[in-house]
Tab-separated table of C-alpha atoms (C1' of nucleotides) in Angstrom:
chain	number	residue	atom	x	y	z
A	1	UNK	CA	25.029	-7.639	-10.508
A	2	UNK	CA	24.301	-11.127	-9.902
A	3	UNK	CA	22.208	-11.656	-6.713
A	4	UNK	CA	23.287	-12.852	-3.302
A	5	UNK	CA	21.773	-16.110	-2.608
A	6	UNK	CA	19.509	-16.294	0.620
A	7	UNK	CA	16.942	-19.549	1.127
A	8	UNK	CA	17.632	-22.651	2.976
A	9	UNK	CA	19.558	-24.861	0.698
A	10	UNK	CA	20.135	-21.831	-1.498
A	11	UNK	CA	22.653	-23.528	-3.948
A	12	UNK	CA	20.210	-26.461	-4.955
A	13	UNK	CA	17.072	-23.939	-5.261
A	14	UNK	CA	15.688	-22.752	-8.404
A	15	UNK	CA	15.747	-18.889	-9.160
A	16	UNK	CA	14.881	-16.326	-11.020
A	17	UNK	CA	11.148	-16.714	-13.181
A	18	UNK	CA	8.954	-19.309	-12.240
A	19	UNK	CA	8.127	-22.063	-15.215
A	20	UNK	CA	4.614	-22.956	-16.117
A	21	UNK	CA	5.089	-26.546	-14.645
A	22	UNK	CA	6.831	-25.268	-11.347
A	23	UNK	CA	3.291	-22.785	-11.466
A	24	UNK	CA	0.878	-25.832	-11.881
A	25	UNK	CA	2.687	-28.027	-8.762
A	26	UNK	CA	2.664	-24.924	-6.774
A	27	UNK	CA	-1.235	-24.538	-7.412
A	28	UNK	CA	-1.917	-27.968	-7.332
A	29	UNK	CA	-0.767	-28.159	-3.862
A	30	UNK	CA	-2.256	-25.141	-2.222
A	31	UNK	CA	-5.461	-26.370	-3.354
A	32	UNK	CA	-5.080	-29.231	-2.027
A	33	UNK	CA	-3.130	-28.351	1.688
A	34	UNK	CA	-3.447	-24.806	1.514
A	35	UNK	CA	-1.613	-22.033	2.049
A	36	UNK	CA	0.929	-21.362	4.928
A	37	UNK	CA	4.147	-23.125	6.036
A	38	UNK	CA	5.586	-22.309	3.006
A	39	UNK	CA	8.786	-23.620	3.258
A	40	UNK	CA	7.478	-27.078	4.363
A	41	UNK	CA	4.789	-26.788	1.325
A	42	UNK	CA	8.396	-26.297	-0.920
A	43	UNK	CA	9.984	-29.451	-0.157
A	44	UNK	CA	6.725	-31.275	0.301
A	45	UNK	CA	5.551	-30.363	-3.148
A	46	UNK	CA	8.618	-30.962	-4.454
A	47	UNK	CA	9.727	-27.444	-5.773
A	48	UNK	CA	13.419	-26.144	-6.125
A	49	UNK	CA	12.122	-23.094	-4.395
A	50	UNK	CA	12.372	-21.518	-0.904
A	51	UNK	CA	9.207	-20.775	1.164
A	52	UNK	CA	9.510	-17.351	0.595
A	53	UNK	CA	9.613	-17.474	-3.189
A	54	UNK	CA	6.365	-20.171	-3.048
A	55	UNK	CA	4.173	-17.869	-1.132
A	56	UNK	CA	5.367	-14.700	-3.103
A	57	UNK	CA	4.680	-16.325	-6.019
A	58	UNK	CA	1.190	-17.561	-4.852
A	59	UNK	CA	0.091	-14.187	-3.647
A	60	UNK	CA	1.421	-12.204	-6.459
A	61	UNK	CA	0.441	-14.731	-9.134
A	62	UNK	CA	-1.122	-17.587	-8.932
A	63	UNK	CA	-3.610	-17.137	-6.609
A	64	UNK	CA	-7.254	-17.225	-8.041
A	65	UNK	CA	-9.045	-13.937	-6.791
A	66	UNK	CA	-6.198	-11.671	-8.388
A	67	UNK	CA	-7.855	-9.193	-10.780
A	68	UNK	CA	-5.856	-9.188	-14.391
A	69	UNK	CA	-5.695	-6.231	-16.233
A	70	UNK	CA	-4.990	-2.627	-16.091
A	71	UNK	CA	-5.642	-0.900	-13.652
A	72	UNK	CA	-8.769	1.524	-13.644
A	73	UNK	CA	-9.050	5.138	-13.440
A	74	UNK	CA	-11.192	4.679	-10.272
A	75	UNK	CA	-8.695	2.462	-9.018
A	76	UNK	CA	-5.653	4.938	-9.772
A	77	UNK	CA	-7.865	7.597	-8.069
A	78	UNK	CA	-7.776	5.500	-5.105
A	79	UNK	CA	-4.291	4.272	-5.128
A	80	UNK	CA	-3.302	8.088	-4.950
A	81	UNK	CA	-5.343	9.343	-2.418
A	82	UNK	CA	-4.597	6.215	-0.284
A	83	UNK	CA	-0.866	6.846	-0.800
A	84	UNK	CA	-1.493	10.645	0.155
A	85	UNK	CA	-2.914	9.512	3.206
A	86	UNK	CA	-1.043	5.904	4.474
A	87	UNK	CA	2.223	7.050	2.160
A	88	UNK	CA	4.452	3.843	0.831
A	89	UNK	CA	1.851	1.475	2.768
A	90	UNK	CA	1.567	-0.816	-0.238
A	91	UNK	CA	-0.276	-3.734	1.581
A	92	UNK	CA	-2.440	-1.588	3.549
A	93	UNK	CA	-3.601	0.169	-0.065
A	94	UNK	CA	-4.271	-3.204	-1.703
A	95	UNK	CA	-6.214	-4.494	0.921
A	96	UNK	CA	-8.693	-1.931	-0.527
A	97	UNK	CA	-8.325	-2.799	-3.938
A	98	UNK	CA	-9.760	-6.437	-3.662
A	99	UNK	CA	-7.955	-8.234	-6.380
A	100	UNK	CA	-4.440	-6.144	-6.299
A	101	UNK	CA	-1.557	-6.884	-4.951
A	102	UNK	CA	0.882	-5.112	-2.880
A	103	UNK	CA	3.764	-5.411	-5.212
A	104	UNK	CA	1.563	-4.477	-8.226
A	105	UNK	CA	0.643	-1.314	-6.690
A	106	UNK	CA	3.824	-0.603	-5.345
A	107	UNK	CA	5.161	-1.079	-9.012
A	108	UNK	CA	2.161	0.595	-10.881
A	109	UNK	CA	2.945	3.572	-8.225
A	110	UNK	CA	6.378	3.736	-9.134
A	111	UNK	CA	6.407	3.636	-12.713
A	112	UNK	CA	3.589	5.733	-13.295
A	113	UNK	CA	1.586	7.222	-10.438
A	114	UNK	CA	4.611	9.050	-9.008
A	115	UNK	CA	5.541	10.911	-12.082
A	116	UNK	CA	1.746	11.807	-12.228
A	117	UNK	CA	1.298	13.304	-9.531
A	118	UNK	CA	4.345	15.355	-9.298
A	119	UNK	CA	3.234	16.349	-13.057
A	120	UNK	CA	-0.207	16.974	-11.861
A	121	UNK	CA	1.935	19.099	-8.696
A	122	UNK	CA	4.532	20.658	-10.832
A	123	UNK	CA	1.170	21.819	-12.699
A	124	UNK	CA	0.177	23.282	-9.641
A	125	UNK	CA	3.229	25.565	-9.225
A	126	UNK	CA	3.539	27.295	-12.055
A	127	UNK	CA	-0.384	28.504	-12.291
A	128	UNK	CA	0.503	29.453	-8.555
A	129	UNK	CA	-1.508	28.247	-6.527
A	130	UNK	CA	-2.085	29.668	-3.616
A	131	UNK	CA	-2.280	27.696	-0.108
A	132	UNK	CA	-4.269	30.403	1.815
A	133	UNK	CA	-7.279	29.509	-0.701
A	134	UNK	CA	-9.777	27.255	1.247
A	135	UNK	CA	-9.351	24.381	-1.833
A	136	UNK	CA	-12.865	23.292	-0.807
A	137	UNK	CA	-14.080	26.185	-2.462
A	138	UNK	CA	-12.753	25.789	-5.814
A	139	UNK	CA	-14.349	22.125	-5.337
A	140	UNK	CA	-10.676	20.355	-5.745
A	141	UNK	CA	-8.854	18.757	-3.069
A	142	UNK	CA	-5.243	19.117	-3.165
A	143	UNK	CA	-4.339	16.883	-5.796
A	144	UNK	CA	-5.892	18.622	-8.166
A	145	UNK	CA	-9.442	16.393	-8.633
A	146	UNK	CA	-12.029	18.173	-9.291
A	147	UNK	CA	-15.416	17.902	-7.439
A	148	UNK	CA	-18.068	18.303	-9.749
A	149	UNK	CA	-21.649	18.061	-8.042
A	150	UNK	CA	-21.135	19.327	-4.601
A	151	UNK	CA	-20.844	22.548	-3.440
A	152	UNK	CA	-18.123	22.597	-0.261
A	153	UNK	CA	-19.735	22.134	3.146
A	154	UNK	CA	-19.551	24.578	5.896
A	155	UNK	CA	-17.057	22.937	7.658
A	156	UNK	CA	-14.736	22.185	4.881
A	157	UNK	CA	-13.748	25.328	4.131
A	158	UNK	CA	-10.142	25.228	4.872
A	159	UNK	CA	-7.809	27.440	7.477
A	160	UNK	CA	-4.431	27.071	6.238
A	161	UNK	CA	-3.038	24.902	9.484
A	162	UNK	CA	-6.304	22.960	9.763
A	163	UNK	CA	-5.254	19.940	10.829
A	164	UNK	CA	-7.383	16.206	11.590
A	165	UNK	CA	-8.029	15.514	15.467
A	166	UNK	CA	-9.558	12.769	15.594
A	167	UNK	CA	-10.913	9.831	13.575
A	168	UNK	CA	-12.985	7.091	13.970
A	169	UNK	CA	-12.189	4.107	11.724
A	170	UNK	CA	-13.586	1.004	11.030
A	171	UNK	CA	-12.413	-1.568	13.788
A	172	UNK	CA	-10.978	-4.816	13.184
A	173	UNK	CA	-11.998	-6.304	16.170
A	174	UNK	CA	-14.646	-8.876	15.939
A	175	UNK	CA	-17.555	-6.740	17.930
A	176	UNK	CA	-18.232	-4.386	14.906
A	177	UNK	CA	-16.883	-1.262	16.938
A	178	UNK	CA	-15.017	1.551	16.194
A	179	UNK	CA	-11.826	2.293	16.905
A	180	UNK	CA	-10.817	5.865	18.110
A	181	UNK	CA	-7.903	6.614	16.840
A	182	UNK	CA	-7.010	10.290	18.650
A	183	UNK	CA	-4.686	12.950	18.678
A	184	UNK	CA	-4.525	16.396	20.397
A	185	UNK	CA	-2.547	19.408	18.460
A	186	UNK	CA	0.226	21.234	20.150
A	187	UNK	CA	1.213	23.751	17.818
A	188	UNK	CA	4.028	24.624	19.881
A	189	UNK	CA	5.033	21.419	19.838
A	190	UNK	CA	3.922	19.613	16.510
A	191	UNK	CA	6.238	16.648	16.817
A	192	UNK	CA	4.516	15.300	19.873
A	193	UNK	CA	1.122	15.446	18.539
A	194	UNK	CA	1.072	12.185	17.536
A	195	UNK	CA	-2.314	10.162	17.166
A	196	UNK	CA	-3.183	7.462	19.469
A	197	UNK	CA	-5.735	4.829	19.724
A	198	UNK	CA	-7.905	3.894	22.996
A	199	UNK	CA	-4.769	1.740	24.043
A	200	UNK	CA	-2.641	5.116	23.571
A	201	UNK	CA	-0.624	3.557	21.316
A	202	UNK	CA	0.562	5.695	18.396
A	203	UNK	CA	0.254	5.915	15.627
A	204	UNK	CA	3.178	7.870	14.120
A	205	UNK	CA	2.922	9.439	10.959
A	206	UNK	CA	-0.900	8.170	10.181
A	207	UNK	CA	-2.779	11.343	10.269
A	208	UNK	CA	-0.212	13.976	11.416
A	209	UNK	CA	-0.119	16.150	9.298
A	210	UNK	CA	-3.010	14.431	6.976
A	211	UNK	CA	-5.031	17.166	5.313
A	212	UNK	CA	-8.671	16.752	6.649
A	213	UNK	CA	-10.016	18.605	3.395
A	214	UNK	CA	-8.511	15.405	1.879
A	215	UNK	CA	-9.829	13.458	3.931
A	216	UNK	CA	-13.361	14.350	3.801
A	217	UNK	CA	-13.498	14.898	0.225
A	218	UNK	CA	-12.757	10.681	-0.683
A	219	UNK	CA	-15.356	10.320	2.135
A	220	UNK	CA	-18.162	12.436	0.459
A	221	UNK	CA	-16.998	11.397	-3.138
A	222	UNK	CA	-17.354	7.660	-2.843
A	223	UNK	CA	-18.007	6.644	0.747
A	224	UNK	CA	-15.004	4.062	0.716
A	225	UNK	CA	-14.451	4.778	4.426
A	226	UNK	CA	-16.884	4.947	7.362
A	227	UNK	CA	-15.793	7.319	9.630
A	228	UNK	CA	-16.318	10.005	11.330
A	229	UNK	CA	-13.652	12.966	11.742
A	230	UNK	CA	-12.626	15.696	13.976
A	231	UNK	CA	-11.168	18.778	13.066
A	232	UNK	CA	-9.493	21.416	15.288
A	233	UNK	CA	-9.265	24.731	13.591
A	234	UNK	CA	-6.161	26.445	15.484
A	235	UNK	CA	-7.794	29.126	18.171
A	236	UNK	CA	-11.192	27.521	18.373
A	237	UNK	CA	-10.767	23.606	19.585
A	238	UNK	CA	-13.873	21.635	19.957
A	239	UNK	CA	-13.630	19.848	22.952
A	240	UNK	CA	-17.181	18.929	22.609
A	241	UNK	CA	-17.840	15.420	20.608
A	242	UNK	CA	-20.732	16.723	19.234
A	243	UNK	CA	-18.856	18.354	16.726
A	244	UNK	CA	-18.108	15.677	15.291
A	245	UNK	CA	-18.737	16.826	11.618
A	246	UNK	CA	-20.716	13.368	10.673
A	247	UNK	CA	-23.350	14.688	13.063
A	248	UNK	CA	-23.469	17.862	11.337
A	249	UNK	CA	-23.401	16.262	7.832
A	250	UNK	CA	-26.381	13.862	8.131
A	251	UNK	CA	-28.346	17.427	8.754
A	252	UNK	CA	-28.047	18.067	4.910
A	253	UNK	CA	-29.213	16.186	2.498
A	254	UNK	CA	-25.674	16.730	0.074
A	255	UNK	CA	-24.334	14.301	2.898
A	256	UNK	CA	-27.227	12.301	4.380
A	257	UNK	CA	-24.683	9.451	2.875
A	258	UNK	CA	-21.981	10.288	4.230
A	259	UNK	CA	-22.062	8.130	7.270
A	260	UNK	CA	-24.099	5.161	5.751
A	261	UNK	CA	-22.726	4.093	2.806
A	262	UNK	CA	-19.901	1.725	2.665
A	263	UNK	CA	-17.972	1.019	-0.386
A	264	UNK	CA	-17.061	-1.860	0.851
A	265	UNK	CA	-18.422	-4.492	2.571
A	266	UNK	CA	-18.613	-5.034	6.282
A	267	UNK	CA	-16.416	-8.055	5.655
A	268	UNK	CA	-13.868	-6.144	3.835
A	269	UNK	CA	-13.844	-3.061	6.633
A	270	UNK	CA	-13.430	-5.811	9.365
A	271	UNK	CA	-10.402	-6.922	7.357
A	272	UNK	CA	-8.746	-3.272	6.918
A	273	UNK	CA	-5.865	-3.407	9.556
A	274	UNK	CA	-4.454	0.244	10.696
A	275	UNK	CA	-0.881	0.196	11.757
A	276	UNK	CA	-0.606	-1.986	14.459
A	277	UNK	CA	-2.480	-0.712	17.488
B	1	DA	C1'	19.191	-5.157	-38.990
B	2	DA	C1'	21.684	-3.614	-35.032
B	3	DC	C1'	22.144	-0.967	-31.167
B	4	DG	C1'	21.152	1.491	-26.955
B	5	DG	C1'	18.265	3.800	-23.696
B	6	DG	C1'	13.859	3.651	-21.337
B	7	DT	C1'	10.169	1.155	-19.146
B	8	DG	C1'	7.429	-2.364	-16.746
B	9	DC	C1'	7.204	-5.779	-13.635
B	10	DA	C1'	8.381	-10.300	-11.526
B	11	DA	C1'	11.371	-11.728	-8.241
B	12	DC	C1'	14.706	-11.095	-4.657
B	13	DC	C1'	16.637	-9.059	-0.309
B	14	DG	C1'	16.821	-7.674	4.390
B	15	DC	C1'	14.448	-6.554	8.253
B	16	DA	C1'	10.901	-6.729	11.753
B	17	DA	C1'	6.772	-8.560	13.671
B	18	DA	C1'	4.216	-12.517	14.835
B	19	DC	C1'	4.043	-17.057	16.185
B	20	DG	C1'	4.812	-21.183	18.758
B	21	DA	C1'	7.395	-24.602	21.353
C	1	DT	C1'	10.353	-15.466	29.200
C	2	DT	C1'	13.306	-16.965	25.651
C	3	DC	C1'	14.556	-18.202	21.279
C	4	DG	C1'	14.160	-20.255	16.806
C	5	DT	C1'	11.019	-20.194	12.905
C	6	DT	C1'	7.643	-18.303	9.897
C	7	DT	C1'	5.297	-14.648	7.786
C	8	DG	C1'	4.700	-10.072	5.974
C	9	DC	C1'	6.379	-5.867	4.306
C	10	DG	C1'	8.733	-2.242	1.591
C	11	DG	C1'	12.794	-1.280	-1.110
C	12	DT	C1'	15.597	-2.790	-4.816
C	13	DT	C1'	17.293	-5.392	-8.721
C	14	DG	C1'	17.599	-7.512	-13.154
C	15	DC	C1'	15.733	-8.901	-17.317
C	16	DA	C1'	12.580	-8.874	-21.177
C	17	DC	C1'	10.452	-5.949	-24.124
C	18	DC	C1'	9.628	-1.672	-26.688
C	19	DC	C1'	10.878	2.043	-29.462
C	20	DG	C1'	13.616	5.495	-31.598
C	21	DT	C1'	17.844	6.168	-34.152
DNA sequence: AACGGGTGCAACCGCAAACGA
DNA sequence: TTCGTTTGCGGTTGCACCCGT
């Protein structure tokens, strides 16, 4: 199927894969004027291209920080429990993979990740598993990888409609704060539990229905986020912050990292952008 | 060697949000 | 506030390459 043209002037532009000399005046001019105004930067420079093809092909490609190479497993381990938790979010799962792109993960997902996991799933089924088992106790979470160290803390040890409350994220405000993302449970009404933030906006779709088991399990593995969560266990709500389960963590010494450590750095959690607030 | 199906991935498309005059 | 432009995102497409027959 031959493919609808769509840029400004789209009958004189170039298409299709981008030659090594139409790479080297694209690069040559972003490092000298920069990026942004891309379709200005197209004519300016002198390429056949639209903006939108010049900045795809500087963020996918050409631009200097992008990591070559295969991916790792301890990058695949994150792309899939991101994805569990943000779903087909591909920008917002790169930004914490410095180096890797959107479309690279979005690709690497869908040509291999996908039928993975529904392997690793399908797996699953037929050894039935069985969802009333608190998962925390066999140390996996619920795609299947295995904890090896830890035994499963108090608190983790999972009623079958546990369900996240409330989480505290890293902001990206400039103050260094947290933001409070929120949500209240109506299990007579699940659809209207929707998180919120301290702005009550919503955020559909984020944590509903996020497994908190899952949750806490990339926290105490590898400390990529810094948050604190909230869990309401159905018939025994905590309305009292001090429940928070980071303060009940830092008691033990299994978790005494749990609320310190940071992955990544301050500059890169200042950077991670949740669904706009 | 030729062919055809499968796979990986760069590039494109359409839409929506953000921006700025 | 409005409206045109720019930017960013996720889904999709098409082509090159690989591999088995």
């Amino acid at each position: 199927m031959e493919r609808k043209a769509n840029c400004e002037n789209e009958y004189a532009m170039n298409r299709g894969p981008w030659s090594a000399e139409e790479d080297k005046t694209l690069m040559n001019y972003v490092q000298v004027h920069g990026e942004g105004k891309w379709r200005e930067l197209s004519k300016r420079a002198g390429l056949k291209r639209c903006g939108k093809s010049c900045r795809l092909r500087w963020l996918n490609y050409l631009k200097p920080d992008i990591k070559r190479g295969n991916i790792s497993s301890d990058e695949e381990d994150l792309i899939i429990r991101l994805h569990k938790l943000l779903g087909n979010r591909w920008s917002l799962i790169a930004g914490r993979l410095p180096g890797r792109t959107d479309n690279e993960i979005k690709n690497y997902w869908n040509t291999y990740l996908r039928k993975k996991v529904e392997h690793k799933h399908n797996q699953n089924d037929v050894v039935g598993h069985d969802s009333n088992i608190p998962i925390n106790l066999s140390s996996k979470n619920s795609l299947g990888i295995l904890h090896p160290t830890k035994p499963p803390h108090p608190l983790m040890i999972k009623p079958k409609s546990m369900r996240c409350t409330k989480v505290m994220m890293p902001g990206n405000d400039s103050v260094n704060t947290m933001n409070l993302l929120t949500t209240t449970w109506d299990h007579n009404n699940p659809s209207a539990s929707m998180p919120q933030d301290h702005h009550n906006h919503c955020l559909t779709g984020v944590l509903q229905d996020f497994d908190i088991s899952d949750l806490l399990m990339s926290y105490e593995d590898d400390c990529r986020f810094n948050g604190y969560a909230c869990v309401e266990i159905p018939g025994h709500i905590f309305e009292d912050e001090s429940w928070r389960l980071d303060d009940s963590m830092v008691e033990e010494a299994w978790y005494e990292n749990w609320k310190h450590d940071s992955y990544f750095s301050q500059e890169q959690n200042m950077a991670m952008s949740f669904p706009s607030f």
